[in-house]
mmCIF file of C-alpha atoms in Angstrom:
data_model
loop_
_atom_site.group_PDB
_atom_site.id
_atom_site.type_symbol
_atom_site.label_atom_id
_atom_site.label_comp_id
_atom_site.label_asym_id
_atom_site.label_seq_id
_atom_site.Cartn_x
_atom_site.Cartn_y
_atom_site.Cartn_z
ATOM 1 C CA UNK A 58 -5.759 -31.170 -35.412
ATOM 2 C CA UNK A 59 -9.279 -30.275 -36.814
ATOM 3 C CA UNK A 60 -10.023 -33.181 -39.297
ATOM 4 C CA UNK A 61 -10.569 -30.392 -41.951
ATOM 5 C CA UNK A 62 -7.762 -29.979 -44.438
ATOM 6 C CA UNK A 63 -7.467 -27.360 -46.962
ATOM 7 C CA UNK A 64 -4.771 -26.903 -49.930
ATOM 8 C CA UNK A 65 -3.104 -24.944 -50.941
ATOM 9 C CA UNK A 66 -2.316 -23.080 -48.029
ATOM 10 C CA UNK A 67 -1.089 -20.069 -49.711
ATOM 11 C CA UNK A 68 -1.985 -18.836 -53.254
ATOM 12 C CA UNK A 69 -0.667 -16.071 -55.588
ATOM 13 C CA UNK A 70 -2.347 -15.617 -58.772
ATOM 14 C CA UNK A 71 -3.019 -13.187 -61.466
ATOM 15 C CA UNK A 72 -6.454 -11.712 -62.718
ATOM 16 C CA UNK A 73 -6.456 -13.904 -65.532
ATOM 17 C CA UNK A 74 -5.496 -16.831 -63.844
ATOM 18 C CA UNK A 75 -7.744 -19.780 -63.052
ATOM 19 C CA UNK A 76 -7.053 -21.826 -59.881
ATOM 20 C CA UNK A 77 -9.099 -24.095 -57.253
ATOM 21 C CA UNK A 78 -8.907 -24.454 -53.887
ATOM 22 C CA UNK A 79 -9.679 -27.916 -52.133
ATOM 23 C CA UNK A 80 -11.138 -28.791 -48.666
ATOM 24 C CA UNK A 81 -11.424 -32.357 -47.400
ATOM 25 C CA UNK A 82 -13.019 -33.157 -44.123
ATOM 26 C CA UNK A 83 -12.644 -36.607 -42.322
ATOM 27 C CA UNK A 84 -15.275 -36.279 -39.611
ATOM 28 C CA UNK A 85 -18.261 -37.796 -41.518
ATOM 29 C CA UNK A 86 -20.111 -34.551 -41.580
ATOM 30 C CA UNK A 87 -22.937 -34.027 -43.976
ATOM 31 C CA UNK A 88 -22.278 -30.155 -44.396
ATOM 32 C CA UNK A 89 -19.845 -27.973 -45.859
ATOM 33 C CA UNK A 90 -18.986 -24.210 -45.702
ATOM 34 C CA UNK A 91 -16.853 -21.901 -47.882
ATOM 35 C CA UNK A 92 -16.353 -18.487 -45.825
ATOM 36 C CA UNK A 93 -14.199 -15.390 -46.749
ATOM 37 C CA UNK A 94 -12.247 -13.840 -43.983
ATOM 38 C CA UNK A 95 -10.812 -10.462 -44.576
ATOM 39 C CA UNK A 96 -9.003 -8.447 -41.833
ATOM 40 C CA UNK A 97 -11.017 -6.786 -38.993
ATOM 41 C CA UNK A 98 -14.351 -7.812 -40.877
ATOM 42 C CA UNK A 99 -16.830 -10.683 -39.592
ATOM 43 C CA UNK A 100 -16.660 -14.019 -41.486
ATOM 44 C CA UNK A 101 -18.324 -13.837 -44.657
ATOM 45 C CA UNK A 102 -20.489 -16.958 -45.549
ATOM 46 C CA UNK A 103 -20.055 -17.633 -49.390
ATOM 47 C CA UNK A 104 -21.541 -21.055 -49.946
ATOM 48 C CA UNK A 105 -23.227 -24.131 -47.708
ATOM 49 C CA UNK A 106 -23.519 -27.749 -49.200
ATOM 50 C CA UNK A 107 -25.574 -30.125 -47.312
ATOM 51 C CA UNK A 108 -25.530 -33.650 -48.406
ATOM 52 C CA UNK A 109 -23.826 -32.707 -51.534
ATOM 53 C CA UNK A 110 -26.560 -30.094 -52.438
ATOM 54 C CA UNK A 111 -25.899 -26.329 -52.443
ATOM 55 C CA UNK A 112 -28.372 -24.760 -49.809
ATOM 56 C CA UNK A 113 -26.822 -21.346 -49.906
ATOM 57 C CA UNK A 114 -25.521 -19.218 -52.013
ATOM 58 C CA UNK A 115 -24.977 -15.714 -50.320
ATOM 59 C CA UNK A 116 -24.897 -13.432 -53.642
ATOM 60 C CA UNK A 117 -21.306 -14.365 -54.433
ATOM 61 C CA UNK A 118 -20.030 -13.122 -57.847
ATOM 62 C CA UNK A 119 -19.835 -15.743 -60.408
ATOM 63 C CA UNK A 120 -15.916 -15.661 -60.594
ATOM 64 C CA UNK A 121 -16.318 -18.022 -57.605
ATOM 65 C CA UNK A 122 -17.668 -21.384 -58.585
ATOM 66 C CA UNK A 123 -18.168 -24.026 -55.903
ATOM 67 C CA UNK A 124 -18.223 -27.894 -56.614
ATOM 68 C CA UNK A 125 -19.155 -30.824 -53.872
ATOM 69 C CA UNK A 126 -18.653 -34.180 -55.514
ATOM 70 C CA UNK A 127 -19.455 -35.972 -52.278
ATOM 71 C CA UNK A 128 -19.859 -35.156 -48.550
ATOM 72 C CA UNK A 129 -16.241 -35.345 -47.861
ATOM 73 C CA UNK A 130 -14.696 -32.903 -50.461
ATOM 74 C CA UNK A 131 -15.682 -29.219 -51.294
ATOM 75 C CA UNK A 132 -13.866 -27.314 -54.090
ATOM 76 C CA UNK A 133 -13.894 -23.511 -55.053
ATOM 77 C CA UNK A 134 -12.935 -22.833 -58.373
ATOM 78 C CA UNK A 135 -11.616 -19.331 -59.181
ATOM 79 C CA UNK A 136 -11.283 -17.226 -62.201
ATOM 80 C CA UNK A 137 -11.097 -13.709 -63.427
ATOM 81 C CA UNK A 138 -10.673 -12.560 -59.714
ATOM 82 C CA UNK A 139 -10.141 -8.961 -58.627
ATOM 83 C CA UNK A 140 -7.654 -7.602 -56.090
ATOM 84 C CA UNK A 141 -10.465 -7.334 -53.436
ATOM 85 C CA UNK A 142 -10.799 -10.899 -53.458
ATOM 86 C CA UNK A 143 -7.749 -11.329 -51.596
ATOM 87 C CA UNK A 144 -8.390 -12.714 -48.403
ATOM 88 C CA UNK A 145 -8.295 -16.014 -46.182
ATOM 89 C CA UNK A 146 -10.652 -18.621 -47.560
ATOM 90 C CA UNK A 147 -11.947 -20.812 -44.596
ATOM 91 C CA UNK A 148 -13.709 -24.196 -45.156
ATOM 92 C CA UNK A 149 -15.845 -25.797 -42.445
ATOM 93 C CA UNK A 150 -18.107 -28.983 -41.807
ATOM 94 C CA UNK A 151 -20.671 -29.867 -39.550
ATOM 95 C CA UNK A 152 -22.639 -33.042 -38.939
ATOM 96 C CA UNK A 153 -26.105 -31.836 -40.361
ATOM 97 C CA UNK A 154 -25.592 -28.195 -41.484
ATOM 98 C CA UNK A 155 -28.096 -26.869 -38.693
ATOM 99 C CA UNK A 156 -27.274 -23.330 -37.266
ATOM 100 C CA UNK A 157 -26.876 -24.471 -33.717
ATOM 101 C CA UNK A 158 -24.156 -26.755 -34.509
ATOM 102 C CA UNK A 159 -20.530 -26.511 -33.781
ATOM 103 C CA UNK A 160 -18.583 -25.749 -37.066
ATOM 104 C CA UNK A 161 -15.109 -27.586 -37.699
ATOM 105 C CA UNK A 162 -12.786 -25.361 -39.619
ATOM 106 C CA UNK A 163 -9.817 -25.967 -41.954
ATOM 107 C CA UNK A 164 -6.718 -23.741 -41.687
ATOM 108 C CA UNK A 165 -7.643 -21.805 -44.648
ATOM 109 C CA UNK A 166 -5.828 -20.618 -47.948
ATOM 110 C CA UNK A 167 -4.246 -17.284 -47.904
ATOM 111 C CA UNK A 168 -5.348 -15.915 -51.357
ATOM 112 C CA UNK A 169 -3.467 -12.875 -53.099
ATOM 113 C CA UNK A 170 -4.892 -11.753 -56.413
ATOM 114 C CA UNK A 171 -2.328 -9.192 -58.136
ATOM 115 C CA UNK B 194 -30.073 -5.213 -40.036
ATOM 116 C CA UNK B 195 -28.137 -7.961 -37.829
ATOM 117 C CA UNK B 196 -25.194 -7.229 -36.029
ATOM 118 C CA UNK B 197 -22.576 -8.713 -33.496
ATOM 119 C CA UNK B 198 -20.222 -5.880 -31.742
ATOM 120 C CA UNK B 199 -16.976 -6.869 -29.894
ATOM 121 C CA UNK B 200 -13.978 -4.870 -29.286
ATOM 122 C CA UNK B 201 -11.276 -4.809 -31.885
ATOM 123 C CA UNK B 202 -8.485 -5.340 -29.661
ATOM 124 C CA UNK B 203 -7.598 -5.943 -26.191
ATOM 125 C CA UNK B 204 -4.275 -6.195 -24.250
ATOM 126 C CA UNK B 205 -3.689 -8.232 -20.974
ATOM 127 C CA UNK B 206 -0.792 -9.529 -18.802
ATOM 128 C CA UNK B 207 0.150 -12.887 -18.230
ATOM 129 C CA UNK B 208 -1.618 -14.677 -15.348
ATOM 130 C CA UNK B 209 -4.211 -12.068 -15.052
ATOM 131 C CA UNK B 210 -7.939 -12.177 -15.992
ATOM 132 C CA UNK B 211 -9.715 -10.686 -19.281
ATOM 133 C CA UNK B 212 -13.259 -10.207 -20.238
ATOM 134 C CA UNK B 213 -14.124 -9.992 -23.711
ATOM 135 C CA UNK B 214 -17.756 -8.448 -24.278
ATOM 136 C CA UNK B 215 -19.776 -9.377 -27.164
ATOM 137 C CA UNK B 216 -23.374 -7.470 -28.080
ATOM 138 C CA UNK B 217 -25.699 -8.641 -30.643
ATOM 139 C CA UNK B 218 -28.777 -7.433 -32.542
ATOM 140 C CA UNK B 219 -30.388 -10.248 -34.450
ATOM 141 C CA UNK B 220 -33.612 -11.396 -35.479
ATOM 142 C CA UNK B 221 -34.448 -13.963 -32.907
ATOM 143 C CA UNK B 222 -31.853 -15.894 -30.971
ATOM 144 C CA UNK B 223 -31.111 -19.643 -31.158
ATOM 145 C CA UNK B 224 -27.666 -19.697 -29.318
ATOM 146 C CA UNK B 225 -24.215 -17.876 -28.916
ATOM 147 C CA UNK B 226 -20.879 -19.487 -29.867
ATOM 148 C CA UNK B 227 -17.295 -18.266 -29.015
ATOM 149 C CA UNK B 228 -14.309 -19.490 -31.342
ATOM 150 C CA UNK B 229 -10.616 -19.023 -30.639
ATOM 151 C CA UNK B 230 -8.382 -18.374 -33.709
ATOM 152 C CA UNK B 231 -4.854 -18.244 -33.584
ATOM 153 C CA UNK B 232 -2.900 -16.122 -36.258
ATOM 154 C CA UNK B 233 -2.708 -18.238 -39.256
ATOM 155 C CA UNK B 234 -4.721 -21.119 -38.052
ATOM 156 C CA UNK B 235 -8.199 -22.266 -38.250
ATOM 157 C CA UNK B 236 -11.102 -21.048 -35.989
ATOM 158 C CA UNK B 237 -11.767 -23.875 -33.219
ATOM 159 C CA UNK B 238 -15.034 -23.904 -30.880
ATOM 160 C CA UNK B 239 -14.593 -22.758 -27.157
ATOM 161 C CA UNK B 240 -18.129 -22.556 -25.957
ATOM 162 C CA UNK B 241 -21.839 -22.505 -26.828
ATOM 163 C CA UNK B 242 -24.763 -20.758 -24.503
ATOM 164 C CA UNK B 243 -28.128 -21.012 -25.442
ATOM 165 C CA UNK B 244 -29.462 -20.179 -21.782
ATOM 166 C CA UNK B 245 -28.962 -17.267 -19.439
ATOM 167 C CA UNK B 246 -26.256 -17.853 -17.046
ATOM 168 C CA UNK B 247 -22.401 -18.834 -16.847
ATOM 169 C CA UNK B 248 -20.692 -21.905 -18.311
ATOM 170 C CA UNK B 249 -17.292 -22.695 -16.894
ATOM 171 C CA UNK B 250 -14.696 -24.829 -18.783
ATOM 172 C CA UNK B 251 -11.530 -24.824 -17.073
ATOM 173 C CA UNK B 252 -9.833 -21.473 -17.266
ATOM 174 C CA UNK B 253 -12.462 -20.155 -19.959
ATOM 175 C CA UNK B 254 -16.280 -19.244 -18.848
ATOM 176 C CA UNK B 255 -18.681 -17.644 -21.210
ATOM 177 C CA UNK B 256 -21.665 -15.856 -19.857
ATOM 178 C CA UNK B 257 -25.192 -15.010 -21.588
ATOM 179 C CA UNK B 258 -27.810 -12.575 -20.960
ATOM 180 C CA UNK B 259 -30.384 -12.821 -23.707
ATOM 181 C CA UNK B 260 -32.771 -9.916 -22.183
ATOM 182 C CA UNK B 261 -29.643 -7.652 -22.680
ATOM 183 C CA UNK B 262 -28.557 -9.204 -25.861
ATOM 184 C CA UNK B 263 -25.051 -9.568 -24.139
ATOM 185 C CA UNK B 264 -22.363 -12.472 -23.848
ATOM 186 C CA UNK B 265 -18.878 -12.353 -22.329
ATOM 187 C CA UNK B 266 -16.142 -14.550 -22.654
ATOM 188 C CA UNK B 267 -13.787 -14.734 -19.407
ATOM 189 C CA UNK B 268 -10.288 -16.082 -19.314
ATOM 190 C CA UNK B 269 -8.414 -16.776 -16.184
ATOM 191 C CA UNK B 270 -4.691 -17.216 -15.343
ATOM 192 C CA UNK B 271 -3.722 -15.878 -18.806
ATOM 193 C CA UNK B 272 -1.066 -17.736 -20.716
ATOM 194 C CA UNK B 273 0.778 -16.547 -23.520
ATOM 195 C CA UNK B 274 -0.852 -19.284 -25.760
ATOM 196 C CA UNK B 275 -4.051 -17.224 -25.112
ATOM 197 C CA UNK B 276 -2.994 -14.732 -27.622
ATOM 198 C CA UNK B 277 -5.403 -14.968 -30.362
ATOM 199 C CA UNK B 278 -8.602 -13.627 -31.879
ATOM 200 C CA UNK B 279 -11.877 -14.599 -30.193
ATOM 201 C CA UNK B 280 -14.790 -14.525 -32.556
ATOM 202 C CA UNK B 281 -18.297 -14.466 -31.320
ATOM 203 C CA UNK B 282 -21.301 -15.763 -33.382
ATOM 204 C CA UNK B 283 -25.134 -15.852 -32.841
ATOM 205 C CA UNK B 284 -27.646 -18.378 -34.726
ATOM 206 C CA UNK B 285 -30.720 -16.104 -35.449
ATOM 207 C CA UNK B 286 -34.347 -17.121 -35.935
ATOM 208 C CA UNK B 287 -33.674 -18.711 -39.307
ATOM 209 C CA UNK B 288 -30.536 -20.773 -37.681
ATOM 210 C CA UNK B 289 -28.321 -18.830 -39.653
ATOM 211 C CA UNK B 290 -25.116 -18.113 -38.136
ATOM 212 C CA UNK B 291 -23.882 -14.379 -37.646
ATOM 213 C CA UNK B 292 -20.248 -13.656 -36.992
ATOM 214 C CA UNK B 293 -18.656 -10.786 -35.258
ATOM 215 C CA UNK B 294 -15.347 -9.190 -36.565
ATOM 216 C CA UNK B 295 -13.387 -11.135 -33.619
ATOM 217 C CA UNK B 296 -11.324 -9.318 -30.829
ATOM 218 C CA UNK B 297 -7.734 -9.654 -31.036
ATOM 219 C CA UNK B 298 -6.348 -10.506 -27.537
ATOM 220 C CA UNK B 299 -2.385 -9.652 -26.870
ATOM 221 C CA UNK B 300 -1.092 -11.070 -23.943
ATOM 222 C CA UNK B 301 2.240 -9.416 -22.366
ATOM 223 C CA UNK B 302 4.705 -10.728 -19.928
#
């Protein structure tokens, strides 16, 4: 049990749909992350929030829109996705958003775009 | 560019020892992580090395050589539950975390 929860665990959506992924951490951390994990590829960092402020956006297409209303919650809003966006989307948190900290991951949302 | 290399897949026998290697080329170095990820589950922290040498933690040990840009994860007395992917990640000079693609470890009875 990691203290980071994600919903939904699985999601199938068409290219014209709009959906949102939710992440919640119960660890009292100040930094939260969205990653994309595709088969046999390294984790791709998408967004970083530190104290609710976005500190990193790794050239992610605008069809992915993050939202961080507070330090415990993180959303990823999805619209007009492409089939190549199908992947496991992982949320993580860490105490202060520093690179040498351990990150605590949620179980991920397995996304399939048809 | 920055790069982390680790084998894609390895197979080992229950009760045996296996060594998973990781080599890295990054702009600076501020630590190396190993994470374990069971299929369909969250990656979980295993170890962190910032100085050269071997860090032992029960059945798992992690080694680092900064001069060679090299680390390994050593798993002893393998159990079936050790079947998982093992992710190597390096913190670079900008304190950005660079991830490897992971090594899928298959344990056979």
